[in-house]
Amino acid sequence: IFLGCSDSFFHTFVSDKTITITFKTKTNHLSSMIISIPREIMPGESRVAATPETVKKFVADGCEVLVEAGAGEPSYHHDKDYEAAGAKLMTDTQALFDKADVILKVKEPLFNEQLQKNEADMMHEGQVLITFIHPASPVNHEMVKKLAHNGVVALTLDGVPRISRAQNMDALTSMSTCAGYKGMIMAANDLPYFMPQMFTAVGQIVPARVMVIGVGVAGLQALATAKRLGAITYAADIRPMAAENAKSLGAQVVDTGVDPKLAVGEGGYAMRLPDDVLAAEREKLYPTIKEMDIVFCSALIPGKVAPTIITEEMVKGMKKGAAIVDISIDQGGNCECTPPGKHERIHDVMINGIKNIPGLLANSSTWMFSQNIYNLTKYLTHDGKIVLDPQDEICKGITVTKDRKIVHAGCLEALGADGPLEC
């Protein structure tokens, strides 16, 4: 007899030539937990933290799922589909927050104009929040302090490490894929001229030149999209491997002049550069930047404020009519004058600091995000509650506030604190 079962264990008893096999199903790890899915309130945000597909998974795991009415409509997920998947629809937003053990969101807590409250103040002690928080960004510091003061255990999705066992939880990679593609489409839309080379009856139009700064997941997707649109592509990254990846996509690599020993940290991520080295990098990149039609900024340092690579003076020297898309704006931005959350013409350059670019691909990005957040929630849950193992690399990377303290290293560094900060 061969017996194999990953979700059950069995007991055998042999008596009078009879074999009795008793199967007992393991306790479902998510059972009894109440999960709330609020409607996102950032203007223009079309994503939602769960689809009917992932709600069905949560319900099958034994959870009670509360969904705010209308939460999925912008991404083409309708209330009746959530109900069919087993969710309970709610119209009272505060009650939705009050009842939750775990709150799943897409964006960081924001001020709710209708209720005249910050979402961070709608949460209470012991609740777990899982969302993108970007805790190192200065604009989010007061909100993070509110979460800590209110006793909320806040977990940020941008802290999920890029390791093999966390790949299916890595919402940052998923959203970076969306941002790279859509961000380049937006940049092309900002140009006052054609992207590809054009041959017309009145003469030839040369192709646009595009530079991508920071060639991670988003940068590579942006390069590939620009190439498909017919542009001549350039790329810059302080990490040699990232630069090689860009070269493989046909981009001309611009030397940053940065010693790889200073550039690459644990896991292949970029490290923060000393101020003098960063200044020297700007000087090396500027001759290329000022000739570009599009500059796509996606240079990030995990959990920390993004490096300023393009100063306002550099913008003043760029081509008139050029476009900058700065998708690193959630962590401060790579361009000194990127308007957070806005799209403005500055010094005759169109600069896009829109914060929710993946939300413009509402259906695809929601599907990817909801799968990531389901997998992370299931990973963290044991015996019906979220359990954070202080020795676990994933838990350490995502934890922002706990026990009424800010514990996230990047946030603490940005705040100038030497250790956990009680609020």
GROMACS .gro file of C-alpha atoms in nm:
model
  423
    1ILE     CA    1   0.000   0.000   0.000
    2PHE     CA    2   0.136   0.346  -0.094
    3LEU     CA    3   0.004   0.643   0.097
    4GLY     CA    4   0.096   1.004   0.017
    5CYS     CA    5  -0.085   1.313   0.137
    6SER     CA    6   0.057   1.660   0.196
    7ASP     CA    7  -0.247   1.800   0.377
    8SER     CA    8  -0.338   1.508   0.605
    9PHE     CA    9  -0.181   1.258   0.833
   10PHE     CA   10  -0.302   0.908   0.904
   11HIS     CA   11  -0.311   0.646   1.178
   12THR     CA   12  -0.316   0.270   1.107
   13PHE     CA   13  -0.450  -0.007   1.326
   14VAL     CA   14  -0.413  -0.376   1.236
   15SER     CA   15  -0.647  -0.633   1.391
   16ASP     CA   16  -0.777  -0.973   1.270
   17LYS     CA   17  -0.636  -0.926   0.920
   18THR     CA   18  -0.810  -0.588   0.888
   19ILE     CA   19  -0.619  -0.267   0.833
   20THR     CA   20  -0.799   0.043   0.954
   21ILE     CA   21  -0.663   0.372   0.823
   22THR     CA   22  -0.793   0.691   0.982
   23PHE     CA   23  -0.718   1.019   0.805
   24LYS     CA   24  -0.723   1.345   0.995
   25THR     CA   25  -0.695   1.673   0.808
   26LYS     CA   26  -0.448   1.924   0.946
   27THR     CA   27  -0.589   2.241   1.099
   28ASN     CA   28  -0.624   2.505   0.829
   29HIS     CA   29  -0.369   2.776   0.900
   30LEU     CA   30  -0.601   3.064   0.809
   31SER     CA   31  -0.917   2.945   0.983
   32SER     CA   32  -1.119   3.193   1.193
   33MET     CA   33  -0.935   3.505   1.074
   34ILE     CA   34  -1.139   3.806   0.963
   35ILE     CA   35  -0.990   3.979   0.658
   36SER     CA   36  -1.117   4.319   0.544
   37ILE     CA   37  -1.072   4.459   0.193
   38PRO     CA   38  -1.148   4.834   0.184
   39ARG     CA   39  -1.203   5.042  -0.125
   40GLU     CA   40  -0.888   5.233  -0.220
   41ILE     CA   41  -0.931   5.608  -0.171
   42MET     CA   42  -0.629   5.749  -0.355
   43PRO     CA   43  -0.763   5.956  -0.647
   44GLY     CA   44  -0.729   5.755  -0.966
   45GLU     CA   45  -0.640   5.430  -0.789
   46SER     CA   46  -0.820   5.146  -0.965
   47ARG     CA   47  -0.667   4.845  -0.795
   48VAL     CA   48  -0.806   4.643  -0.507
   49ALA     CA   49  -0.629   4.404  -0.271
   50ALA     CA   50  -0.839   4.097  -0.351
   51THR     CA   51  -1.027   3.960  -0.648
   52PRO     CA   52  -1.321   3.719  -0.631
   53GLU     CA   53  -1.064   3.450  -0.717
   54THR     CA   54  -0.848   3.517  -0.410
   55VAL     CA   55  -1.153   3.577  -0.189
   56LYS     CA   56  -1.264   3.225  -0.280
   57LYS     CA   57  -0.922   3.096  -0.171
   58PHE     CA   58  -0.940   3.281   0.161
   59VAL     CA   59  -1.290   3.149   0.229
   60ALA     CA   60  -1.181   2.794   0.142
   61ASP     CA   61  -0.900   2.840   0.396
   62GLY     CA   62  -1.158   2.917   0.663
   63CYS     CA   63  -1.141   3.297   0.671
   64GLU     CA   64  -1.428   3.540   0.692
   65VAL     CA   65  -1.378   3.803   0.421
   66LEU     CA   66  -1.537   4.148   0.434
   67VAL     CA   67  -1.528   4.358   0.117
   68GLU     CA   68  -1.632   4.720   0.096
   69ALA     CA   69  -1.908   4.760  -0.160
   70GLY     CA   70  -1.777   4.889  -0.490
   71ALA     CA   71  -1.412   4.818  -0.404
   72GLY     CA   72  -1.354   4.609  -0.715
   73GLU     CA   73  -1.559   4.806  -0.967
   74PRO     CA   74  -1.267   5.016  -1.108
   75SER     CA   75  -1.078   4.695  -1.193
   76TYR     CA   76  -1.389   4.528  -1.340
   77HIS     CA   77  -1.458   4.303  -1.041
   78HIS     CA   78  -1.821   4.337  -0.941
   79ASP     CA   79  -1.991   4.309  -0.603
   80LYS     CA   80  -2.204   4.013  -0.710
   81ASP     CA   81  -1.887   3.821  -0.799
   82TYR     CA   82  -1.738   3.883  -0.454
   83GLU     CA   83  -2.061   3.763  -0.293
   84ALA     CA   84  -2.059   3.453  -0.511
   85ALA     CA   85  -1.703   3.386  -0.394
   86GLY     CA   86  -1.817   3.395  -0.030
   87ALA     CA   87  -1.740   3.752   0.078
   88LYS     CA   88  -1.968   3.967   0.287
   89LEU     CA   89  -2.024   4.311   0.136
   90MET     CA   90  -2.020   4.613   0.368
   91THR     CA   91  -2.113   4.977   0.311
   92ASP     CA   92  -1.994   5.110   0.649
   93THR     CA   93  -1.622   5.177   0.601
   94GLN     CA   94  -1.542   5.228   0.969
   95ALA     CA   95  -1.721   4.906   1.062
   96LEU     CA   96  -1.520   4.724   0.794
   97PHE     CA   97  -1.200   4.845   0.963
   98ASP     CA   98  -1.328   4.779   1.317
   99LYS     CA   99  -1.414   4.414   1.256
  100ALA     CA  100  -1.086   4.314   1.088
  101ASP     CA  101  -0.805   4.105   1.224
  102VAL     CA  102  -0.615   4.174   0.904
  103ILE     CA  103  -0.661   4.464   0.663
  104LEU     CA  104  -0.536   4.415   0.309
  105LYS     CA  105  -0.479   4.728   0.102
  106VAL     CA  106  -0.292   4.839  -0.207
  107LYS     CA  107  -0.178   5.188  -0.107
  108GLU     CA  108  -0.054   5.330   0.222
  109PRO     CA  109  -0.314   5.470   0.467
  110LEU     CA  110  -0.441   5.805   0.342
  111PHE     CA  111  -0.678   6.076   0.466
  112ASN     CA  112  -1.039   5.979   0.401
  113GLU     CA  113  -1.211   6.302   0.296
  114GLN     CA  114  -1.558   6.157   0.338
  115LEU     CA  115  -1.499   6.043   0.696
  116GLN     CA  116  -1.249   6.321   0.777
  117LYS     CA  117  -1.007   6.066   0.922
  118ASN     CA  118  -0.675   5.922   0.823
  119GLU     CA  119  -0.709   5.552   0.756
  120ALA     CA  120  -0.428   5.496   1.008
  121ASP     CA  121  -0.659   5.641   1.276
  122MET     CA  122  -0.939   5.406   1.171
  123MET     CA  123  -0.731   5.109   1.289
  124HIS     CA  124  -0.689   4.980   1.641
  125GLU     CA  125  -0.436   4.795   1.852
  126GLY     CA  126  -0.357   4.440   1.749
  127GLN     CA  127  -0.475   4.470   1.392
  128VAL     CA  128  -0.241   4.374   1.110
  129LEU     CA  129  -0.212   4.593   0.802
  130ILE     CA  130  -0.054   4.453   0.485
  131THR     CA  131   0.001   4.702   0.202
  132PHE     CA  132   0.261   4.916   0.028
  133ILE     CA  133   0.374   5.164   0.293
  134HIS     CA  134   0.709   5.295   0.159
  135PRO     CA  135   0.808   5.385   0.516
  136ALA     CA  136   1.139   5.551   0.427
  137SER     CA  137   0.970   5.818   0.217
  138PRO     CA  138   0.948   6.144   0.417
  139VAL     CA  139   0.587   6.207   0.315
  140ASN     CA  140   0.485   5.885   0.492
  141HIS     CA  141   0.664   5.938   0.824
  142GLU     CA  142   0.369   6.092   1.010
  143MET     CA  143   0.139   5.816   0.888
  144VAL     CA  144   0.387   5.549   1.006
  145LYS     CA  145   0.402   5.719   1.348
  146LYS     CA  146   0.022   5.706   1.366
  147LEU     CA  147   0.024   5.334   1.293
  148ALA     CA  148   0.280   5.271   1.566
  149HIS     CA  149   0.097   5.493   1.816
  150ASN     CA  150  -0.230   5.309   1.749
  151GLY     CA  151  -0.069   4.969   1.806
  152VAL     CA  152  -0.110   4.848   1.449
  153VAL     CA  153   0.126   4.581   1.321
  154ALA     CA  154   0.212   4.731   0.982
  155LEU     CA  155   0.374   4.518   0.714
  156THR     CA  156   0.502   4.672   0.391
  157LEU     CA  157   0.502   4.485   0.064
  158ASP     CA  158   0.801   4.679  -0.067
  159GLY     CA  159   1.008   4.499   0.198
  160VAL     CA  160   0.955   4.147   0.062
  161PRO     CA  161   1.308   4.023  -0.017
  162ARG     CA  162   1.381   3.904  -0.369
  163ILE     CA  163   1.465   3.548  -0.276
  164SER     CA  164   1.343   3.226  -0.434
  165ARG     CA  165   1.091   3.131  -0.166
  166ALA     CA  166   0.935   3.478  -0.170
  167GLN     CA  167   0.889   3.511  -0.545
  168ASN     CA  168   0.516   3.444  -0.541
  169MET     CA  169   0.472   3.705  -0.263
  170ASP     CA  170   0.675   3.976  -0.432
  171ALA     CA  171   0.417   4.240  -0.520
  172LEU     CA  172   0.690   4.497  -0.580
  173THR     CA  173   0.824   4.295  -0.873
  174SER     CA  174   0.473   4.245  -1.010
  175MET     CA  175   0.390   4.614  -0.987
  176SER     CA  176   0.730   4.710  -1.126
  177THR     CA  177   0.651   4.507  -1.436
  178CYS     CA  178   0.329   4.704  -1.476
  179ALA     CA  179   0.498   5.038  -1.404
  180GLY     CA  180   0.779   4.976  -1.651
  181TYR     CA  181   0.541   4.900  -1.935
  182LYS     CA  182   0.274   5.161  -1.863
  183GLY     CA  183   0.527   5.428  -1.756
  184MET     CA  184   0.700   5.413  -2.092
  185ILE     CA  185   0.366   5.434  -2.274
  186MET     CA  186   0.292   5.748  -2.069
  187ALA     CA  187   0.631   5.896  -2.154
  188ALA     CA  188   0.569   5.837  -2.523
  189ASN     CA  189   0.233   6.006  -2.488
  190ASP     CA  190   0.404   6.315  -2.339
  191LEU     CA  191   0.640   6.361  -2.631
  192PRO     CA  192   0.547   6.633  -2.882
  193TYR     CA  193   0.695   6.423  -3.161
  194PHE     CA  194   0.709   6.068  -3.293
  195MET     CA  195   0.880   5.788  -3.104
  196PRO     CA  196   0.990   5.570  -3.400
  197GLN     CA  197   1.182   5.672  -3.707
  198MET     CA  198   0.943   5.797  -3.973
  199PHE     CA  199   0.988   5.840  -4.345
  200THR     CA  200   0.746   6.094  -4.485
  201ALA     CA  201   0.688   6.281  -4.811
  202VAL     CA  202   0.852   6.588  -4.661
  203GLY     CA  203   1.151   6.416  -4.511
  204GLN     CA  204   1.281   6.180  -4.245
  205ILE     CA  205   1.198   6.205  -3.873
  206VAL     CA  206   1.466   6.057  -3.650
  207PRO     CA  207   1.370   5.813  -3.372
  208ALA     CA  208   1.339   5.934  -3.014
  209ARG     CA  209   1.620   5.862  -2.772
  210VAL     CA  210   1.526   5.705  -2.442
  211MET     CA  211   1.739   5.663  -2.131
  212VAL     CA  212   1.645   5.433  -1.844
  213ILE     CA  213   1.816   5.502  -1.512
  214GLY     CA  214   1.794   5.202  -1.280
  215VAL     CA  215   1.763   4.880  -1.475
  216GLY     CA  216   1.575   4.653  -1.239
  217VAL     CA  217   1.248   4.481  -1.321
  218ALA     CA  218   1.070   4.806  -1.411
  219GLY     CA  219   1.367   4.946  -1.600
  220LEU     CA  220   1.406   4.635  -1.814
  221GLN     CA  221   1.036   4.635  -1.896
  222ALA     CA  222   1.060   5.006  -1.985
  223LEU     CA  223   1.357   4.941  -2.213
  224ALA     CA  224   1.179   4.656  -2.388
  225THR     CA  225   0.868   4.871  -2.437
  226ALA     CA  226   1.070   5.167  -2.571
  227LYS     CA  227   1.247   4.933  -2.811
  228ARG     CA  228   0.915   4.798  -2.936
  229LEU     CA  229   0.799   5.156  -2.993
  230GLY     CA  230   1.097   5.221  -3.215
  231ALA     CA  231   1.320   5.433  -2.990
  232ILE     CA  232   1.700   5.427  -2.959
  233THR     CA  233   1.765   5.313  -2.603
  234TYR     CA  234   2.028   5.394  -2.343
  235ALA     CA  235   2.062   5.261  -1.989
  236ALA     CA  236   2.253   5.338  -1.670
  237ASP     CA  237   2.284   5.132  -1.354
  238ILE     CA  238   2.560   5.121  -1.094
  239ARG     CA  239   2.536   4.741  -1.081
  240PRO     CA  240   2.738   4.565  -1.353
  241MET     CA  241   2.493   4.275  -1.385
  242ALA     CA  242   2.198   4.512  -1.433
  243ALA     CA  243   2.393   4.700  -1.700
  244GLU     CA  244   2.463   4.371  -1.878
  245ASN     CA  245   2.093   4.287  -1.872
  246ALA     CA  246   2.017   4.622  -2.035
  247LYS     CA  247   2.280   4.559  -2.299
  248SER     CA  248   2.118   4.226  -2.382
  249LEU     CA  249   1.802   4.419  -2.472
  250GLY     CA  250   1.993   4.631  -2.719
  251ALA     CA  251   2.049   4.938  -2.502
  252GLN     CA  252   2.366   5.142  -2.512
  253VAL     CA  253   2.506   5.133  -2.159
  254VAL     CA  254   2.620   5.466  -2.014
  255ASP     CA  255   2.910   5.434  -1.770
  256THR     CA  256   2.824   5.567  -1.424
  257GLY     CA  257   3.185   5.569  -1.304
  258VAL     CA  258   3.086   5.398  -0.979
  259ASP     CA  259   3.309   5.128  -0.831
  260PRO     CA  260   3.105   4.802  -0.818
  261LYS     CA  261   3.235   4.746  -0.464
  262LEU     CA  262   3.038   5.053  -0.357
  263ALA     CA  263   2.740   4.975  -0.576
  264VAL     CA  264   2.621   4.621  -0.505
  265GLY     CA  265   2.488   4.503  -0.172
  266GLU     CA  266   2.334   4.186  -0.034
  267GLY     CA  267   2.110   4.007  -0.281
  268GLY     CA  268   2.239   4.210  -0.575
  269TYR     CA  269   2.054   4.525  -0.472
  270ALA     CA  270   2.197   4.871  -0.523
  271MET     CA  271   2.352   5.034  -0.217
  272ARG     CA  272   2.334   5.397  -0.109
  273LEU     CA  273   2.636   5.584  -0.242
  274PRO     CA  274   2.841   5.841  -0.050
  275ASP     CA  275   2.742   6.197  -0.144
  276ASP     CA  276   3.062   6.267  -0.334
  277VAL     CA  277   3.031   5.947  -0.538
  278LEU     CA  278   2.667   6.026  -0.621
  279ALA     CA  279   2.767   6.376  -0.731
  280ALA     CA  280   3.035   6.230  -0.958
  281GLU     CA  281   2.779   5.990  -1.105
  282ARG     CA  282   2.552   6.283  -1.192
  283GLU     CA  283   2.837   6.451  -1.378
  284LYS     CA  284   2.903   6.132  -1.578
  285LEU     CA  285   2.537   6.090  -1.673
  286TYR     CA  286   2.447   6.451  -1.749
  287PRO     CA  287   2.597   6.473  -2.101
  288THR     CA  288   2.372   6.186  -2.206
  289ILE     CA  289   2.065   6.299  -2.009
  290LYS     CA  290   2.058   6.642  -2.171
  291GLU     CA  291   2.039   6.483  -2.517
  292MET     CA  292   1.752   6.248  -2.434
  293ASP     CA  293   1.391   6.279  -2.540
  294ILE     CA  294   1.273   6.055  -2.255
  295VAL     CA  295   1.438   5.978  -1.923
  296PHE     CA  296   1.275   5.695  -1.727
  297CYS     CA  297   1.378   5.699  -1.359
  298SER     CA  298   1.351   5.377  -1.159
  299ALA     CA  299   1.663   5.368  -0.940
  300LEU     CA  300   1.576   5.245  -0.593
  301ILE     CA  301   1.752   5.133  -0.277
  302PRO     CA  302   1.535   4.878  -0.091
  303GLY     CA  303   1.364   5.030   0.209
  304LYS     CA  304   1.541   5.365   0.176
  305VAL     CA  305   1.493   5.704   0.017
  306ALA     CA  306   1.561   5.695  -0.356
  307PRO     CA  307   1.885   5.865  -0.470
  308THR     CA  308   1.857   6.204  -0.639
  309ILE     CA  309   2.020   6.153  -0.977
  310ILE     CA  310   1.872   6.442  -1.177
  311THR     CA  311   1.895   6.786  -1.015
  312GLU     CA  312   1.678   7.083  -1.107
  313GLU     CA  313   1.976   7.241  -1.282
  314MET     CA  314   2.010   6.929  -1.496
  315VAL     CA  315   1.641   6.953  -1.589
  316LYS     CA  316   1.695   7.313  -1.701
  317GLY     CA  317   1.960   7.189  -1.944
  318MET     CA  318   1.747   6.914  -2.099
  319LYS     CA  319   1.587   6.929  -2.444
  320LYS     CA  320   1.273   7.138  -2.460
  321GLY     CA  321   0.977   6.905  -2.494
  322ALA     CA  322   1.157   6.614  -2.332
  323ALA     CA  323   0.976   6.390  -2.083
  324ILE     CA  324   1.071   6.241  -1.747
  325VAL     CA  325   0.873   5.961  -1.584
  326ASP     CA  326   0.988   5.912  -1.225
  327ILE     CA  327   0.841   5.588  -1.095
  328SER     CA  328   1.066   5.601  -0.788
  329ILE     CA  329   0.856   5.888  -0.651
  330ASP     CA  330   0.700   5.665  -0.382
  331GLN     CA  331   1.043   5.662  -0.219
  332GLY     CA  332   1.125   6.026  -0.282
  333GLY     CA  333   1.205   6.023  -0.654
  334ASN     CA  334   1.523   6.025  -0.865
  335CYS     CA  335   1.456   6.373  -1.003
  336GLU     CA  336   1.484   6.665  -0.764
  337CYS     CA  337   1.182   6.849  -0.905
  338THR     CA  338   0.943   6.559  -0.967
  339PRO     CA  339   0.601   6.671  -0.838
  340PRO     CA  340   0.472   6.390  -0.609
  341GLY     CA  341   0.149   6.251  -0.746
  342LYS     CA  342   0.136   6.505  -1.026
  343HIS     CA  343   0.216   6.552  -1.392
  344GLU     CA  344   0.359   6.896  -1.471
  345ARG     CA  345   0.559   7.092  -1.725
  346ILE     CA  346   0.869   7.220  -1.546
  347HIS     CA  347   1.143   7.412  -1.730
  348ASP     CA  348   0.981   7.299  -2.058
  349VAL     CA  349   1.016   6.933  -1.960
  350MET     CA  350   0.709   6.720  -1.889
  351ILE     CA  351   0.774   6.552  -1.555
  352ASN     CA  352   0.545   6.273  -1.440
  353GLY     CA  353   0.535   6.189  -1.071
  354ILE     CA  354   0.211   5.991  -1.079
  355LYS     CA  355   0.225   5.746  -0.789
  356ASN     CA  356  -0.014   5.477  -0.902
  357ILE     CA  357   0.100   5.389  -1.254
  358PRO     CA  358   0.021   5.016  -1.208
  359GLY     CA  359  -0.335   5.124  -1.124
  360LEU     CA  360  -0.368   5.242  -1.481
  361LEU     CA  361  -0.348   4.875  -1.581
  362ALA     CA  362  -0.631   4.807  -1.342
  363ASN     CA  363  -0.725   4.453  -1.428
  364SER     CA  364  -0.383   4.301  -1.491
  365SER     CA  365  -0.216   4.470  -1.195
  366THR     CA  366  -0.500   4.378  -0.960
  367TRP     CA  367  -0.480   4.014  -1.064
  368MET     CA  368  -0.102   4.003  -1.003
  369PHE     CA  369  -0.121   4.200  -0.676
  370SER     CA  370  -0.405   3.994  -0.529
  371GLN     CA  371  -0.217   3.669  -0.591
  372ASN     CA  372   0.097   3.810  -0.425
  373ILE     CA  373  -0.086   3.935  -0.116
  374TYR     CA  374  -0.279   3.610  -0.078
  375ASN     CA  375   0.043   3.408  -0.086
  376LEU     CA  376   0.211   3.638   0.168
  377THR     CA  377  -0.086   3.634   0.405
  378LYS     CA  378  -0.103   3.256   0.393
  379TYR     CA  379   0.271   3.230   0.454
  380LEU     CA  380   0.252   3.449   0.764
  381THR     CA  381  -0.058   3.288   0.916
  382HIS     CA  382  -0.046   3.005   1.168
  383ASP     CA  383  -0.337   2.870   1.373
  384GLY     CA  384  -0.569   3.149   1.266
  385LYS     CA  385  -0.346   3.451   1.323
  386ILE     CA  386  -0.050   3.635   1.178
  387VAL     CA  387   0.276   3.523   1.336
  388LEU     CA  388   0.598   3.714   1.271
  389ASP     CA  389   0.913   3.510   1.318
  390PRO     CA  390   1.189   3.759   1.412
  391GLN     CA  391   1.449   3.525   1.258
  392ASP     CA  392   1.268   3.495   0.926
  393GLU     CA  393   1.413   3.702   0.642
  394ILE     CA  394   1.072   3.779   0.496
  395CYS     CA  395   0.923   3.888   0.829
  396LYS     CA  396   1.222   4.108   0.909
  397GLY     CA  397   1.205   4.276   0.571
  398ILE     CA  398   0.837   4.369   0.580
  399THR     CA  399   0.776   4.471   0.944
  400VAL     CA  400   0.737   4.847   0.985
  401THR     CA  401   0.560   4.888   1.319
  402LYS     CA  402   0.515   4.646   1.606
  403ASP     CA  403   0.450   4.680   1.981
  404ARG     CA  404   0.383   5.053   1.928
  405LYS     CA  405   0.732   5.103   1.787
  406ILE     CA  406   0.874   5.182   1.446
  407VAL     CA  407   1.119   4.901   1.371
  408HIS     CA  408   1.182   4.935   0.996
  409ALA     CA  409   1.552   5.004   0.935
  410GLY     CA  410   1.503   5.229   0.633
  411CYS     CA  411   1.239   5.440   0.806
  412LEU     CA  412   1.451   5.471   1.120
  413GLU     CA  413   1.749   5.581   0.914
  414ALA     CA  414   1.539   5.844   0.737
  415LEU     CA  415   1.411   5.966   1.075
  416GLY     CA  416   1.765   5.981   1.214
  417ALA     CA  417   1.689   5.725   1.487
  418ASP     CA  418   1.952   5.481   1.614
  419GLY     CA  419   1.708   5.206   1.708
  420PRO     CA  420   1.337   5.119   1.740
  421LEU     CA  421   1.133   5.434   1.792
  422GLU     CA  422   0.842   5.428   2.037
  423CYS     CA  423   0.545   5.639   1.936
   0.00000   0.00000   0.00000
